[in-house]
Amino acid sequence: MVRLLFTDLKGALSAAQLVGGLEGVEVRAIYIGREKLEEMYEVLMEMSGDSVSVDSFLRSASSINGFVEATVEDLDAEVIWKGIG
């Protein structure tokens, strides 16, 4: 499960579009919505793939304007990426 936070909807939609070009990653579900407590937009993705592909996705997502944070959770690891915002 990947959770991304953005300051605006445009950034959230751009992140969701990134998964279309990913190789080696299977995306099962995508949710885009407003994160009410922090007044940001969140993108939730249920995905599976190798660590190199997921890392590449996070690097690309973190370069999108408005990126704040990404959290990746699975049974074996938890990773948090943070941006300047």
PDB file of N, CA and C in Angstrom:
ATOM      1  N   MET A   1       0.852  -1.170   0.000  1.00  0.00           N
ATOM      2  CA  MET A   1       0.000   0.000   0.000  1.00  0.00           C
ATOM      3  C   MET A   1       0.899   1.235   0.000  1.00  0.00           C
ATOM      4  N   VAL A   2       0.599   2.169  -0.888  1.00  0.00           N
ATOM      5  CA  VAL A   2       1.347   3.421  -0.983  1.00  0.00           C
ATOM      6  C   VAL A   2       0.370   4.554  -0.712  1.00  0.00           C
ATOM      7  N   ARG A   3       0.765   5.490   0.148  1.00  0.00           N
ATOM      8  CA  ARG A   3      -0.042   6.674   0.430  1.00  0.00           C
ATOM      9  C   ARG A   3       0.811   7.893   0.146  1.00  0.00           C
ATOM     10  N   LEU A   4       0.317   8.749  -0.738  1.00  0.00           N
ATOM     11  CA  LEU A   4       1.018   9.965  -1.116  1.00  0.00           C
ATOM     12  C   LEU A   4       0.185  11.166  -0.704  1.00  0.00           C
ATOM     13  N   LEU A   5       0.830  12.206  -0.211  1.00  0.00           N
ATOM     14  CA  LEU A   5       0.141  13.455   0.140  1.00  0.00           C
ATOM     15  C   LEU A   5       0.659  14.585  -0.736  1.00  0.00           C
ATOM     16  N   PHE A   6      -0.270  15.393  -1.232  1.00  0.00           N
ATOM     17  CA  PHE A   6       0.055  16.548  -2.056  1.00  0.00           C
ATOM     18  C   PHE A   6      -0.707  17.762  -1.555  1.00  0.00           C
ATOM     19  N   THR A   7      -0.153  18.942  -1.826  1.00  0.00           N
ATOM     20  CA  THR A   7      -0.816  20.172  -1.409  1.00  0.00           C
ATOM     21  C   THR A   7      -1.951  20.555  -2.337  1.00  0.00           C
ATOM     22  N   ASP A   8      -1.976  19.974  -3.557  1.00  0.00           N
ATOM     23  CA  ASP A   8      -3.045  20.315  -4.491  1.00  0.00           C
ATOM     24  C   ASP A   8      -3.499  19.091  -5.282  1.00  0.00           C
ATOM     25  N   LEU A   9      -4.673  19.223  -5.881  1.00  0.00           N
ATOM     26  CA  LEU A   9      -5.262  18.122  -6.639  1.00  0.00           C
ATOM     27  C   LEU A   9      -4.451  17.804  -7.891  1.00  0.00           C
ATOM     28  N   LYS A  10      -3.877  18.814  -8.515  1.00  0.00           N
ATOM     29  CA  LYS A  10      -3.091  18.603  -9.732  1.00  0.00           C
ATOM     30  C   LYS A  10      -1.926  17.644  -9.474  1.00  0.00           C
ATOM     31  N   GLY A  11      -1.241  17.820  -8.359  1.00  0.00           N
ATOM     32  CA  GLY A  11      -0.141  16.924  -8.001  1.00  0.00           C
ATOM     33  C   GLY A  11      -0.623  15.505  -7.764  1.00  0.00           C
ATOM     34  N   ALA A  12      -1.754  15.365  -7.089  1.00  0.00           N
ATOM     35  CA  ALA A  12      -2.312  14.039  -6.815  1.00  0.00           C
ATOM     36  C   ALA A  12      -2.677  13.319  -8.106  1.00  0.00           C
ATOM     37  N   LEU A  13      -3.284  14.040  -9.036  1.00  0.00           N
ATOM     38  CA  LEU A  13      -3.648  13.439 -10.317  1.00  0.00           C
ATOM     39  C   LEU A  13      -2.406  13.077 -11.134  1.00  0.00           C
ATOM     40  N   SER A  14      -1.379  13.907 -11.067  1.00  0.00           N
ATOM     41  CA  SER A  14      -0.132  13.607 -11.773  1.00  0.00           C
ATOM     42  C   SER A  14       0.506  12.330 -11.245  1.00  0.00           C
ATOM     43  N   ALA A  15       0.457  12.122  -9.935  1.00  0.00           N
ATOM     44  CA  ALA A  15       1.014  10.910  -9.344  1.00  0.00           C
ATOM     45  C   ALA A  15       0.245   9.675  -9.798  1.00  0.00           C
ATOM     46  N   ALA A  16      -1.065   9.803  -9.870  1.00  0.00           N
ATOM     47  CA  ALA A  16      -1.876   8.668 -10.318  1.00  0.00           C
ATOM     48  C   ALA A  16      -1.571   8.328 -11.772  1.00  0.00           C
ATOM     49  N   GLN A  17      -1.258   9.333 -12.584  1.00  0.00           N
ATOM     50  CA  GLN A  17      -0.929   9.091 -13.980  1.00  0.00           C
ATOM     51  C   GLN A  17       0.424   8.404 -14.137  1.00  0.00           C
ATOM     52  N   LEU A  18       1.315   8.577 -13.188  1.00  0.00           N
ATOM     53  CA  LEU A  18       2.640   7.950 -13.256  1.00  0.00           C
ATOM     54  C   LEU A  18       2.574   6.431 -13.342  1.00  0.00           C
ATOM     55  N   VAL A  19       1.609   5.831 -12.683  1.00  0.00           N
ATOM     56  CA  VAL A  19       1.555   4.366 -12.634  1.00  0.00           C
ATOM     57  C   VAL A  19       1.276   3.754 -13.996  1.00  0.00           C
ATOM     58  N   GLY A  20       0.738   4.534 -14.919  1.00  0.00           N
ATOM     59  CA  GLY A  20       0.473   4.024 -16.261  1.00  0.00           C
ATOM     60  C   GLY A  20       1.740   3.635 -16.999  1.00  0.00           C
ATOM     61  N   GLY A  21       2.848   4.287 -16.684  1.00  0.00           N
ATOM     62  CA  GLY A  21       4.107   4.007 -17.366  1.00  0.00           C
ATOM     63  C   GLY A  21       5.044   3.091 -16.609  1.00  0.00           C
ATOM     64  N   LEU A  22       4.588   2.521 -15.502  1.00  0.00           N
ATOM     65  CA  LEU A  22       5.460   1.662 -14.702  1.00  0.00           C
ATOM     66  C   LEU A  22       5.562   0.253 -15.276  1.00  0.00           C
ATOM     67  N   GLU A  23       6.773  -0.251 -15.288  1.00  0.00           N
ATOM     68  CA  GLU A  23       6.979  -1.649 -15.656  1.00  0.00           C
ATOM     69  C   GLU A  23       7.384  -2.402 -14.396  1.00  0.00           C
ATOM     70  N   GLY A  24       6.912  -3.611 -14.262  1.00  0.00           N
ATOM     71  CA  GLY A  24       7.268  -4.420 -13.102  1.00  0.00           C
ATOM     72  C   GLY A  24       6.435  -4.155 -11.866  1.00  0.00           C
ATOM     73  N   VAL A  25       5.391  -3.354 -12.006  1.00  0.00           N
ATOM     74  CA  VAL A  25       4.525  -3.036 -10.879  1.00  0.00           C
ATOM     75  C   VAL A  25       3.084  -3.330 -11.273  1.00  0.00           C
ATOM     76  N   GLU A  26       2.377  -4.034 -10.403  1.00  0.00           N
ATOM     77  CA  GLU A  26       0.958  -4.297 -10.613  1.00  0.00           C
ATOM     78  C   GLU A  26       0.153  -3.415  -9.673  1.00  0.00           C
ATOM     79  N   VAL A  27      -0.740  -2.611 -10.234  1.00  0.00           N
ATOM     80  CA  VAL A  27      -1.592  -1.729  -9.434  1.00  0.00           C
ATOM     81  C   VAL A  27      -2.983  -2.332  -9.401  1.00  0.00           C
ATOM     82  N   ARG A  28      -3.491  -2.590  -8.196  1.00  0.00           N
ATOM     83  CA  ARG A  28      -4.814  -3.199  -8.035  1.00  0.00           C
ATOM     84  C   ARG A  28      -5.912  -2.178  -7.770  1.00  0.00           C
ATOM     85  N   ALA A  29      -5.560  -1.069  -7.132  1.00  0.00           N
ATOM     86  CA  ALA A  29      -6.572  -0.062  -6.792  1.00  0.00           C
ATOM     87  C   ALA A  29      -5.911   1.294  -6.609  1.00  0.00           C
ATOM     88  N   ILE A  30      -6.638   2.346  -6.979  1.00  0.00           N
ATOM     89  CA  ILE A  30      -6.183   3.727  -6.777  1.00  0.00           C
ATOM     90  C   ILE A  30      -7.353   4.525  -6.208  1.00  0.00           C
ATOM     91  N   TYR A  31      -7.071   5.292  -5.170  1.00  0.00           N
ATOM     92  CA  TYR A  31      -8.066   6.186  -4.578  1.00  0.00           C
ATOM     93  C   TYR A  31      -7.438   7.571  -4.492  1.00  0.00           C
ATOM     94  N   ILE A  32      -8.161   8.586  -4.941  1.00  0.00           N
ATOM     95  CA  ILE A  32      -7.717   9.971  -4.803  1.00  0.00           C
ATOM     96  C   ILE A  32      -8.792  10.722  -4.046  1.00  0.00           C
ATOM     97  N   GLY A  33      -8.406  11.421  -2.999  1.00  0.00           N
ATOM     98  CA  GLY A  33      -9.392  12.152  -2.212  1.00  0.00           C
ATOM     99  C   GLY A  33      -8.764  13.240  -1.373  1.00  0.00           C
ATOM    100  N   ARG A  34      -9.591  13.920  -0.658  1.00  0.00           N
ATOM    101  CA  ARG A  34      -9.145  15.014   0.212  1.00  0.00           C
ATOM    102  C   ARG A  34      -8.838  14.452   1.591  1.00  0.00           C
ATOM    103  N   GLU A  35      -7.674  14.772   2.118  1.00  0.00           N
ATOM    104  CA  GLU A  35      -7.278  14.357   3.456  1.00  0.00           C
ATOM    105  C   GLU A  35      -7.744  15.471   4.378  1.00  0.00           C
ATOM    106  N   LYS A  36      -8.807  15.237   5.124  1.00  0.00           N
ATOM    107  CA  LYS A  36      -9.488  16.307   5.860  1.00  0.00           C
ATOM    108  C   LYS A  36      -8.686  16.913   7.001  1.00  0.00           C
ATOM    109  N   LEU A  37      -7.966  16.112   7.741  1.00  0.00           N
ATOM    110  CA  LEU A  37      -7.251  16.648   8.894  1.00  0.00           C
ATOM    111  C   LEU A  37      -6.128  17.593   8.491  1.00  0.00           C
ATOM    112  N   GLU A  38      -5.410  17.249   7.427  1.00  0.00           N
ATOM    113  CA  GLU A  38      -4.266  18.063   7.021  1.00  0.00           C
ATOM    114  C   GLU A  38      -4.586  18.975   5.841  1.00  0.00           C
ATOM    115  N   GLU A  39      -5.827  18.947   5.356  1.00  0.00           N
ATOM    116  CA  GLU A  39      -6.270  19.755   4.226  1.00  0.00           C
ATOM    117  C   GLU A  39      -5.364  19.587   3.014  1.00  0.00           C
ATOM    118  N   MET A  40      -5.044  18.343   2.713  1.00  0.00           N
ATOM    119  CA  MET A  40      -4.235  18.011   1.550  1.00  0.00           C
ATOM    120  C   MET A  40      -4.972  16.968   0.731  1.00  0.00           C
ATOM    121  N   TYR A  41      -4.400  16.634  -0.398  1.00  0.00           N
ATOM    122  CA  TYR A  41      -4.957  15.593  -1.252  1.00  0.00           C
ATOM    123  C   TYR A  41      -4.117  14.342  -1.111  1.00  0.00           C
ATOM    124  N   GLU A  42      -4.786  13.214  -0.955  1.00  0.00           N
ATOM    125  CA  GLU A  42      -4.068  11.966  -0.799  1.00  0.00           C
ATOM    126  C   GLU A  42      -4.356  11.030  -1.957  1.00  0.00           C
ATOM    127  N   VAL A  43      -3.351  10.229  -2.285  1.00  0.00           N
ATOM    128  CA  VAL A  43      -3.470   9.190  -3.291  1.00  0.00           C
ATOM    129  C   VAL A  43      -3.112   7.888  -2.589  1.00  0.00           C
ATOM    130  N   LEU A  44      -4.044   6.953  -2.571  1.00  0.00           N
ATOM    131  CA  LEU A  44      -3.787   5.627  -2.004  1.00  0.00           C
ATOM    132  C   LEU A  44      -3.731   4.636  -3.149  1.00  0.00           C
ATOM    133  N   MET A  45      -2.681   3.820  -3.178  1.00  0.00           N
ATOM    134  CA  MET A  45      -2.530   2.817  -4.224  1.00  0.00           C
ATOM    135  C   MET A  45      -2.204   1.477  -3.612  1.00  0.00           C
ATOM    136  N   GLU A  46      -2.929   0.472  -4.041  1.00  0.00           N
ATOM    137  CA  GLU A  46      -2.574  -0.886  -3.673  1.00  0.00           C
ATOM    138  C   GLU A  46      -1.769  -1.430  -4.839  1.00  0.00           C
ATOM    139  N   MET A  47      -0.480  -1.649  -4.612  1.00  0.00           N
ATOM    140  CA  MET A  47       0.397  -2.086  -5.693  1.00  0.00           C
ATOM    141  C   MET A  47       1.370  -3.139  -5.208  1.00  0.00           C
ATOM    142  N   SER A  48       1.884  -3.908  -6.138  1.00  0.00           N
ATOM    143  CA  SER A  48       2.928  -4.865  -5.816  1.00  0.00           C
ATOM    144  C   SER A  48       3.962  -4.831  -6.924  1.00  0.00           C
ATOM    145  N   GLY A  49       5.197  -5.092  -6.570  1.00  0.00           N
ATOM    146  CA  GLY A  49       6.277  -5.079  -7.543  1.00  0.00           C
ATOM    147  C   GLY A  49       7.610  -5.162  -6.841  1.00  0.00           C
ATOM    148  N   ASP A  50       8.660  -5.168  -7.634  1.00  0.00           N
ATOM    149  CA  ASP A  50       9.988  -5.251  -7.031  1.00  0.00           C
ATOM    150  C   ASP A  50      10.392  -3.900  -6.445  1.00  0.00           C
ATOM    151  N   SER A  51      11.363  -3.925  -5.559  1.00  0.00           N
ATOM    152  CA  SER A  51      11.757  -2.709  -4.834  1.00  0.00           C
ATOM    153  C   SER A  51      12.325  -1.641  -5.763  1.00  0.00           C
ATOM    154  N   VAL A  52      12.999  -2.043  -6.833  1.00  0.00           N
ATOM    155  CA  VAL A  52      13.565  -1.070  -7.769  1.00  0.00           C
ATOM    156  C   VAL A  52      12.450  -0.282  -8.462  1.00  0.00           C
ATOM    157  N   SER A  53      11.401  -0.973  -8.887  1.00  0.00           N
ATOM    158  CA  SER A  53      10.279  -0.305  -9.560  1.00  0.00           C
ATOM    159  C   SER A  53       9.526   0.623  -8.622  1.00  0.00           C
ATOM    160  N   VAL A  54       9.290   0.174  -7.398  1.00  0.00           N
ATOM    161  CA  VAL A  54       8.586   1.010  -6.418  1.00  0.00           C
ATOM    162  C   VAL A  54       9.439   2.220  -6.068  1.00  0.00           C
ATOM    163  N   ASP A  55      10.750   2.028  -5.908  1.00  0.00           N
ATOM    164  CA  ASP A  55      11.657   3.133  -5.615  1.00  0.00           C
ATOM    165  C   ASP A  55      11.650   4.148  -6.759  1.00  0.00           C
ATOM    166  N   SER A  56      11.654   3.669  -7.993  1.00  0.00           N
ATOM    167  CA  SER A  56      11.607   4.547  -9.154  1.00  0.00           C
ATOM    168  C   SER A  56      10.315   5.361  -9.157  1.00  0.00           C
ATOM    169  N   PHE A  57       9.201   4.712  -8.834  1.00  0.00           N
ATOM    170  CA  PHE A  57       7.923   5.410  -8.752  1.00  0.00           C
ATOM    171  C   PHE A  57       7.968   6.505  -7.681  1.00  0.00           C
ATOM    172  N   LEU A  58       8.518   6.189  -6.506  1.00  0.00           N
ATOM    173  CA  LEU A  58       8.587   7.180  -5.426  1.00  0.00           C
ATOM    174  C   LEU A  58       9.481   8.358  -5.797  1.00  0.00           C
ATOM    175  N   ARG A  59      10.585   8.092  -6.474  1.00  0.00           N
ATOM    176  CA  ARG A  59      11.462   9.185  -6.924  1.00  0.00           C
ATOM    177  C   ARG A  59      10.713  10.105  -7.891  1.00  0.00           C
ATOM    178  N   SER A  60       9.974   9.521  -8.814  1.00  0.00           N
ATOM    179  CA  SER A  60       9.206  10.321  -9.773  1.00  0.00           C
ATOM    180  C   SER A  60       8.100  11.095  -9.077  1.00  0.00           C
ATOM    181  N   ALA A  61       7.371  10.431  -8.188  1.00  0.00           N
ATOM    182  CA  ALA A  61       6.273  11.094  -7.474  1.00  0.00           C
ATOM    183  C   ALA A  61       6.781  12.235  -6.606  1.00  0.00           C
ATOM    184  N   SER A  62       7.947  12.059  -5.988  1.00  0.00           N
ATOM    185  CA  SER A  62       8.466  13.093  -5.093  1.00  0.00           C
ATOM    186  C   SER A  62       8.955  14.322  -5.852  1.00  0.00           C
ATOM    187  N   SER A  63       9.115  14.211  -7.160  1.00  0.00           N
ATOM    188  CA  SER A  63       9.544  15.365  -7.937  1.00  0.00           C
ATOM    189  C   SER A  63       8.362  16.199  -8.451  1.00  0.00           C
ATOM    190  N   ILE A  64       7.136  15.732  -8.209  1.00  0.00           N
ATOM    191  CA  ILE A  64       5.939  16.463  -8.644  1.00  0.00           C
ATOM    192  C   ILE A  64       5.703  17.658  -7.725  1.00  0.00           C
ATOM    193  N   ASN A  65       5.367  18.787  -8.313  1.00  0.00           N
ATOM    194  CA  ASN A  65       5.106  19.992  -7.530  1.00  0.00           C
ATOM    195  C   ASN A  65       3.962  19.746  -6.547  1.00  0.00           C
ATOM    196  N   GLY A  66       4.157  20.116  -5.305  1.00  0.00           N
ATOM    197  CA  GLY A  66       3.133  19.937  -4.276  1.00  0.00           C
ATOM    198  C   GLY A  66       3.289  18.671  -3.461  1.00  0.00           C
ATOM    199  N   PHE A  67       4.297  17.833  -3.787  1.00  0.00           N
ATOM    200  CA  PHE A  67       4.524  16.604  -3.028  1.00  0.00           C
ATOM    201  C   PHE A  67       4.901  16.939  -1.591  1.00  0.00           C
ATOM    202  N   VAL A  68       4.331  16.216  -0.641  1.00  0.00           N
ATOM    203  CA  VAL A  68       4.639  16.419   0.766  1.00  0.00           C
ATOM    204  C   VAL A  68       5.259  15.158   1.380  1.00  0.00           C
ATOM    205  N   GLU A  69       4.608  14.023   1.181  1.00  0.00           N
ATOM    206  CA  GLU A  69       5.064  12.812   1.863  1.00  0.00           C
ATOM    207  C   GLU A  69       4.523  11.576   1.150  1.00  0.00           C
ATOM    208  N   ALA A  70       5.307  10.503   1.220  1.00  0.00           N
ATOM    209  CA  ALA A  70       4.846   9.205   0.718  1.00  0.00           C
ATOM    210  C   ALA A  70       5.164   8.154   1.769  1.00  0.00           C
ATOM    211  N   THR A  71       4.221   7.271   2.009  1.00  0.00           N
ATOM    212  CA  THR A  71       4.420   6.175   2.943  1.00  0.00           C
ATOM    213  C   THR A  71       4.148   4.869   2.216  1.00  0.00           C
ATOM    214  N   VAL A  72       5.069   3.923   2.356  1.00  0.00           N
ATOM    215  CA  VAL A  72       4.911   2.600   1.746  1.00  0.00           C
ATOM    216  C   VAL A  72       4.910   1.584   2.867  1.00  0.00           C
ATOM    217  N   GLU A  73       3.878   0.739   2.901  1.00  0.00           N
ATOM    218  CA  GLU A  73       3.794  -0.271   3.946  1.00  0.00           C
ATOM    219  C   GLU A  73       3.535  -1.639   3.325  1.00  0.00           C
ATOM    220  N   ASP A  74       4.222  -2.628   3.822  1.00  0.00           N
ATOM    221  CA  ASP A  74       3.912  -4.012   3.469  1.00  0.00           C
ATOM    222  C   ASP A  74       4.228  -4.885   4.679  1.00  0.00           C
ATOM    223  N   LEU A  75       4.206  -6.169   4.496  1.00  0.00           N
ATOM    224  CA  LEU A  75       4.427  -7.067   5.628  1.00  0.00           C
ATOM    225  C   LEU A  75       5.862  -7.054   6.129  1.00  0.00           C
ATOM    226  N   ASP A  76       6.808  -6.659   5.264  1.00  0.00           N
ATOM    227  CA  ASP A  76       8.217  -6.741   5.634  1.00  0.00           C
ATOM    228  C   ASP A  76       8.894  -5.403   5.896  1.00  0.00           C
ATOM    229  N   ALA A  77       8.307  -4.298   5.415  1.00  0.00           N
ATOM    230  CA  ALA A  77       9.022  -3.032   5.530  1.00  0.00           C
ATOM    231  C   ALA A  77       8.060  -1.857   5.583  1.00  0.00           C
ATOM    232  N   GLU A  78       8.569  -0.773   6.058  1.00  0.00           N
ATOM    233  CA  GLU A  78       7.837   0.486   6.054  1.00  0.00           C
ATOM    234  C   GLU A  78       8.833   1.578   5.678  1.00  0.00           C
ATOM    235  N   VAL A  79       8.496   2.382   4.681  1.00  0.00           N
ATOM    236  CA  VAL A  79       9.372   3.423   4.192  1.00  0.00           C
ATOM    237  C   VAL A  79       8.588   4.726   4.164  1.00  0.00           C
ATOM    238  N   ILE A  80       9.232   5.822   4.523  1.00  0.00           N
ATOM    239  CA  ILE A  80       8.575   7.126   4.445  1.00  0.00           C
ATOM    240  C   ILE A  80       9.477   8.083   3.659  1.00  0.00           C
ATOM    241  N   TRP A  81       8.901   8.710   2.646  1.00  0.00           N
ATOM    242  CA  TRP A  81       9.598   9.749   1.870  1.00  0.00           C
ATOM    243  C   TRP A  81       8.967  11.074   2.231  1.00  0.00           C
ATOM    244  N   LYS A  82       9.764  12.104   2.432  1.00  0.00           N
ATOM    245  CA  LYS A  82       9.205  13.413   2.736  1.00  0.00           C
ATOM    246  C   LYS A  82       9.790  14.455   1.811  1.00  0.00           C
ATOM    247  N   GLY A  83       8.944  15.386   1.400  1.00  0.00           N
ATOM    248  CA  GLY A  83       9.364  16.481   0.539  1.00  0.00           C
ATOM    249  C   GLY A  83       9.248  17.803   1.258  1.00  0.00           C
ATOM    250  N   ILE A  84       9.687  18.829   0.590  1.00  0.00           N
ATOM    251  CA  ILE A  84       9.642  20.162   1.174  1.00  0.00           C
ATOM    252  C   ILE A  84       8.228  20.711   1.133  1.00  0.00           C
ATOM    253  N   GLY A  85       7.479  20.333   0.100  1.00  0.00           N
ATOM    254  CA  GLY A  85       6.077  20.763   0.009  1.00  0.00           C
ATOM    255  C   GLY A  85       5.908  21.984  -0.712  1.00  0.00           C
TER     256      GLY A  85
END
